[in-house]
XYZ file of C-alpha atoms in Angstrom:
376
model
C -9.681 -24.883 85.032
C -6.668 -24.952 82.655
C -9.759 -24.945 79.954
C -11.786 -22.114 81.401
C -8.505 -20.041 81.078
C -7.694 -20.486 77.829
C -11.269 -19.378 76.936
C -10.928 -16.048 79.178
C -7.391 -15.700 77.377
C -9.145 -15.021 73.993
C -12.369 -13.199 75.213
C -10.144 -10.342 75.971
C -6.982 -10.327 73.189
C -11.104 -10.356 71.549
C -12.003 -7.473 73.228
C -8.439 -5.438 73.392
C -8.110 -5.987 69.849
C -11.064 -6.328 67.718
C -11.388 -6.764 63.824
C -12.626 -4.778 62.062
C -15.484 -5.293 60.116
C -14.438 -4.526 56.527
C -10.741 -4.992 55.662
C -10.025 -1.104 53.729
C -6.866 -1.508 51.611
C -5.408 2.136 51.528
C -2.142 1.173 49.355
C -1.912 3.544 46.339
C -1.856 2.031 42.970
C 0.969 3.634 40.701
C -0.472 5.100 38.344
C 0.157 3.245 35.257
C 3.091 4.469 33.015
C 1.030 5.252 28.777
C 3.429 4.459 26.470
C 3.261 6.733 23.293
C 3.135 5.213 19.766
C 6.082 5.200 18.091
C 6.494 8.279 16.128
C 5.840 6.618 11.647
C 8.954 5.567 9.869
C 9.127 7.310 6.243
C 8.262 4.186 5.093
C 5.009 4.580 7.095
C 4.329 7.956 6.105
C 4.366 7.041 1.946
C 2.264 4.278 2.339
C -0.484 6.574 4.068
C -0.587 8.649 1.098
C -0.481 5.741 -1.379
C -3.764 4.468 -2.935
C -4.333 1.123 -3.869
C -3.138 0.902 -7.448
C 0.382 2.900 -6.291
C 0.746 -0.356 -3.947
C -0.124 -2.891 -6.473
C 2.223 -1.241 -8.406
C 4.965 -2.024 -6.002
C 4.717 -5.767 -6.368
C 5.806 -6.095 -9.727
C 8.866 -6.070 -12.228
C 8.063 -5.988 -15.397
C 9.980 -5.738 -18.915
C 8.823 -4.326 -22.484
C 10.194 -3.980 -25.814
C 12.427 -2.080 -27.016
C 15.373 0.125 -26.899
C 13.247 3.457 -25.261
C 10.518 4.408 -24.073
C 8.297 5.509 -26.547
C 4.436 6.410 -25.639
C 2.588 3.483 -24.669
C 5.565 2.088 -22.452
C 5.832 5.422 -20.765
C 1.707 5.315 -20.280
C 1.812 1.982 -19.057
C 4.364 2.343 -16.218
C 2.864 5.843 -15.249
C -1.148 4.107 -15.419
C 0.222 1.026 -13.953
C 2.254 2.863 -10.908
C 5.156 -0.193 -11.756
C 7.811 -0.657 -8.865
C 10.042 -1.973 -11.002
C 11.297 -3.079 -14.816
C 13.548 -5.863 -15.333
C 16.038 -4.465 -18.120
C 16.929 -7.478 -20.950
C 18.777 -7.549 -23.438
C 16.758 -6.473 -26.126
C 16.681 -3.213 -23.955
C 20.192 -2.590 -24.421
C 22.463 -1.577 -27.012
C 24.854 0.983 -25.851
C 26.013 2.751 -23.005
C 24.581 6.103 -23.877
C 21.459 5.113 -25.190
C 20.533 2.633 -21.878
C 21.374 5.937 -19.480
C 19.026 7.462 -21.480
C 16.652 4.843 -21.353
C 16.749 4.234 -17.363
C 16.513 8.720 -17.105
C 13.438 8.273 -18.902
C 12.079 4.786 -17.098
C 13.068 6.791 -13.722
C 11.431 10.001 -13.708
C 8.116 8.827 -15.265
C 6.348 7.493 -11.230
C 6.439 9.661 -8.384
C 8.483 6.727 -6.320
C 11.041 5.322 -8.267
C 11.931 2.246 -10.216
C 13.465 -0.419 -9.315
C 15.991 -0.483 -12.384
C 16.939 -4.519 -12.422
C 19.566 -6.748 -14.755
C 20.891 -10.173 -14.956
C 24.438 -9.242 -15.435
C 25.862 -12.549 -13.374
C 28.269 -13.068 -16.243
C 29.286 -15.807 -18.497
C 25.773 -16.604 -20.352
C 24.138 -14.475 -18.204
C 25.085 -11.320 -18.923
C 22.931 -8.402 -20.846
C 25.789 -6.074 -21.114
C 28.317 -7.450 -23.290
C 30.616 -4.176 -24.302
C 32.826 -4.691 -21.378
C 34.782 -8.011 -19.932
C 34.948 -7.213 -17.022
C 31.085 -6.979 -17.038
C 31.373 -10.780 -18.108
C 33.120 -13.025 -16.383
C 31.751 -16.041 -15.722
C 31.066 -17.719 -12.089
C 33.072 -20.088 -12.750
C 36.141 -18.116 -13.089
C 36.375 -17.032 -9.625
C 38.433 -18.916 -7.878
C 38.516 -17.525 -4.461
C 35.930 -15.235 -2.259
C 37.913 -11.911 -2.415
C 38.059 -12.398 -6.461
C 34.642 -12.829 -6.090
C 33.649 -9.599 -3.935
C 36.610 -8.033 -6.593
C 34.092 -8.731 -9.311
C 30.780 -8.278 -7.553
C 32.288 -4.609 -7.044
C 33.483 -4.261 -10.094
C 30.354 -5.194 -12.025
C 28.440 -3.209 -9.216
C 29.627 0.056 -9.817
C 29.886 0.320 -13.304
C 26.133 -1.243 -13.266
C 25.129 2.196 -10.722
C 26.647 4.849 -12.886
C 24.215 3.483 -15.545
C 21.510 4.347 -13.338
C 21.093 0.217 -12.877
C 19.712 -0.341 -8.951
C 19.163 -4.472 -8.864
C 21.422 -7.009 -10.012
C 19.507 -10.560 -9.881
C 22.414 -12.248 -9.212
C 24.737 -13.535 -7.937
C 23.532 -17.170 -8.283
C 24.445 -18.925 -4.866
C 23.792 -22.789 -5.253
C 25.696 -25.362 -5.015
C 25.094 -27.917 -8.432
C 27.309 -30.725 -9.015
C 25.757 -32.114 -11.497
C 27.037 -31.178 -15.604
C 23.597 -31.571 -16.811
C 22.294 -29.014 -14.846
C 21.134 -26.367 -16.968
C 22.387 -24.107 -14.157
C 25.987 -25.739 -14.387
C 27.081 -23.557 -15.972
C 25.862 -20.533 -14.086
C 27.123 -20.762 -10.715
C 30.401 -20.634 -8.612
C 33.212 -23.975 -8.543
C 33.854 -25.950 -5.394
C 32.953 -27.895 -2.389
C 29.690 -26.509 -0.232
C 31.315 -24.134 1.578
C 33.298 -22.833 -0.770
C 30.487 -22.050 -3.296
C 29.219 -20.061 -0.207
C 32.024 -18.242 0.809
C 32.484 -16.817 -2.440
C 28.679 -16.172 -2.387
C 28.930 -13.917 0.685
C 31.735 -12.785 -0.736
C 29.806 -11.437 -4.338
C 26.913 -9.847 -2.329
C 28.860 -8.345 -0.138
C 30.832 -6.847 -3.246
C 27.378 -5.411 -4.893
C 26.943 -3.903 -1.202
C 29.650 -2.059 -0.952
C 28.756 -0.559 -4.492
C 25.541 0.338 -3.657
C 23.693 -2.462 -5.584
C 20.748 -4.325 -3.924
C 22.311 -8.062 -4.841
C 19.246 -10.504 -5.688
C 21.252 -14.265 -4.587
C 19.278 -17.000 -6.275
C 17.551 -19.501 -6.843
C 16.127 -20.496 -3.633
C 15.869 -23.122 -2.713
C 17.918 -24.998 -5.248
C 18.224 -26.796 -8.757
C 20.017 -29.774 -7.589
C 20.018 -33.067 -8.331
C 17.478 -32.125 -11.054
C 18.599 -31.439 -14.940
C 15.209 -29.991 -15.938
C 15.459 -26.536 -16.965
C 12.587 -24.388 -15.073
C 12.607 -22.081 -18.556
C 10.618 -24.976 -19.786
C 9.360 -27.714 -17.894
C 8.735 -27.960 -13.853
C 12.087 -29.419 -12.325
C 11.304 -31.690 -9.326
C 13.330 -32.514 -6.398
C 12.328 -35.725 -4.523
C 14.677 -35.436 -1.429
C 12.411 -35.827 1.878
C 11.956 -33.765 5.239
C 15.144 -35.079 6.687
C 17.180 -34.288 3.546
C 15.946 -30.329 3.190
C 18.791 -29.118 5.869
C 22.017 -30.565 4.051
C 19.679 -29.277 0.948
C 19.626 -25.602 1.365
C 22.767 -25.197 3.201
C 24.091 -22.917 1.010
C 21.426 -20.261 1.200
C 20.869 -21.305 4.781
C 24.292 -20.221 5.551
C 24.825 -17.325 3.236
C 21.174 -15.850 5.299
C 23.053 -16.119 8.474
C 26.528 -15.043 7.713
C 25.907 -11.418 6.061
C 23.061 -8.920 5.572
C 21.004 -10.056 2.210
C 18.374 -7.691 0.875
C 16.492 -9.832 -1.473
C 16.477 -13.442 -2.662
C 14.692 -15.342 -5.186
C 12.366 -18.142 -5.434
C 12.915 -20.705 -8.500
C 10.838 -22.540 -10.027
C 10.933 -25.820 -8.512
C 8.557 -28.882 -6.776
C 9.581 -30.489 -3.874
C 6.260 -33.313 -3.748
C 8.106 -35.053 -0.696
C 7.965 -32.106 1.113
C 4.736 -30.054 -0.957
C 3.197 -30.214 -3.402
C 2.922 -27.117 -5.299
C 5.796 -25.371 -6.821
C 8.015 -23.093 -4.310
C 6.735 -20.294 -6.013
C 3.603 -20.624 -4.641
C 3.647 -23.023 -1.576
C 3.768 -21.500 1.689
C 5.356 -24.159 3.708
C 8.930 -23.271 1.467
C 8.725 -19.664 1.153
C 7.446 -18.927 5.037
C 7.587 -21.727 6.707
C 11.222 -22.628 5.610
C 12.518 -19.445 4.777
C 10.840 -16.496 6.430
C 10.038 -18.681 9.579
C 13.104 -21.465 9.963
C 15.855 -19.386 8.774
C 14.498 -15.587 9.603
C 14.459 -14.509 6.732
C 13.628 -10.592 6.652
C 13.620 -9.465 3.693
C 12.278 -9.308 -0.109
C 11.149 -11.992 -2.007
C 11.159 -12.147 -5.632
C 10.194 -14.541 -7.899
C 11.900 -16.035 -10.642
C 10.113 -14.999 -14.198
C 6.494 -15.874 -14.023
C 6.140 -16.400 -17.147
C 8.617 -19.221 -17.379
C 6.826 -22.722 -19.042
C 7.303 -24.214 -15.718
C 4.561 -22.441 -14.064
C 2.889 -22.988 -17.584
C -1.111 -25.211 -17.277
C -0.511 -25.207 -13.592
C -3.726 -22.504 -12.848
C -4.699 -19.164 -14.724
C -2.181 -16.666 -14.494
C -4.209 -14.456 -12.270
C -4.902 -17.386 -9.752
C -1.017 -18.219 -9.857
C -0.068 -14.533 -9.307
C -2.232 -14.061 -6.470
C -1.017 -17.463 -4.939
C 2.453 -17.056 -5.526
C 1.794 -12.960 -2.811
C 0.242 -15.078 -0.298
C 2.479 -18.153 -0.307
C 5.244 -15.398 0.436
C 6.880 -13.374 -2.277
C 6.729 -9.619 -2.522
C 7.588 -9.488 -6.060
C 6.361 -10.733 -9.083
C 8.479 -10.879 -11.838
C 7.334 -10.827 -16.051
C 9.428 -9.586 -18.095
C 7.872 -10.341 -21.730
C 10.807 -12.527 -23.077
C 8.404 -14.592 -24.480
C 5.439 -13.322 -25.045
C 3.314 -15.858 -25.086
C 0.516 -13.991 -23.399
C 0.189 -10.368 -24.215
C -1.307 -8.797 -21.924
C -0.520 -10.919 -19.214
C 1.074 -8.007 -17.173
C -2.514 -5.654 -17.265
C -4.372 -8.582 -16.229
C -2.304 -9.538 -12.981
C -2.137 -6.441 -11.865
C -5.903 -5.654 -12.573
C -6.440 -8.876 -10.520
C -4.376 -7.704 -7.407
C -5.515 -4.680 -7.070
C -9.997 -6.194 -7.046
C -8.370 -8.814 -4.668
C -6.762 -6.138 -2.645
C -9.136 -3.792 -3.296
C -12.642 -6.059 -1.964
C -11.209 -6.836 1.079
C -9.341 -10.505 0.099
C -5.738 -9.391 0.100
C -3.629 -7.011 2.105
C -0.508 -5.622 0.920
C 0.336 -3.303 3.752
C 3.553 -4.980 4.894
C 4.608 -5.910 1.687
C 4.668 -2.130 0.144
C 6.656 -1.512 3.758
C 8.905 -4.001 2.798
C 9.821 -3.109 -0.750
C 9.991 1.200 0.405
C 12.085 -0.138 3.134
C 14.554 -1.297 0.684
C 14.500 1.702 -1.673
C 15.042 3.757 0.805
C 18.174 1.719 2.416
C 19.905 1.903 -1.056
C 18.773 5.972 -1.747
C 16.970 5.241 -4.656
C 14.881 7.328 -3.224
C 14.018 9.374 0.386
C 10.890 11.246 1.788
C 12.054 14.534 0.436
């Protein structure tokens, strides 16, 4: 009897409250929010109007012979849309001459150039007529002195029209046999880091793009990379300690450009650092979260001799993470190297084998940040 009553109850409920054959959901979906794309940045607007040749030109800092810009040199700058010039001692004779030269250079191209120089002080100082510009890093005793020295040098360089200094050397070098020993700050690793940070801040305050160097460092080797390839046989588990000066500097101040040296770390990557994706992209850009410009040491140095054709080396260096390559003609080993690497990269970009837009955008951003040029 109880079972019959239960069945009747179910039938009555089903009759009174029938289940619809099809459930209709009448809930209104909210209108999707359409995100408007952000307006293009000034550097993106400039990039849109640049030819491949103009873009490729931004990837190079070239040197030249002479203390004036003759017709041949000026034509080369214009034809190759060069992004930067490196001034060496062979280009400098007096303050007046140097100002005139820089003015001539900057009026040659639509996009103003990086006018760079090695003015570390001590043995590497291209301008030597003022003792305040030649103080060696080895004689800097405190972080405040490092700041003051960089600020003084930077302001004077700026007054000449120079906007980039390939300095300071921020490596921790303890081996007196190192070719770079007379160019570095003295003291403990921590003291070197403090002085390096202060110097970079001094240059930045003066309006100069500081290019600390030479990542990842020449410690543990006495080989001069101007002539041969230094080899450092540290293991992977020693890497973080080895690059501590660079890692600490990057995490404690703004670094808009950094120079990569020519060194080989065979236990980490068989390729020299300049062409090593592992050393530049993985360990510098990714691991250290570095977003500034990566600039090679001079690509004509002996450390890279016989590695490959210089055209292929240039491509490998750019693909490894360098944004700018330096060819200073300081030894004139390859008279046509500047033209050859430029033309080769132009062809590679036009053929779709390389994408350089992000590199060019980074370069334009730094030039705008330091008022080297503006959108107007």
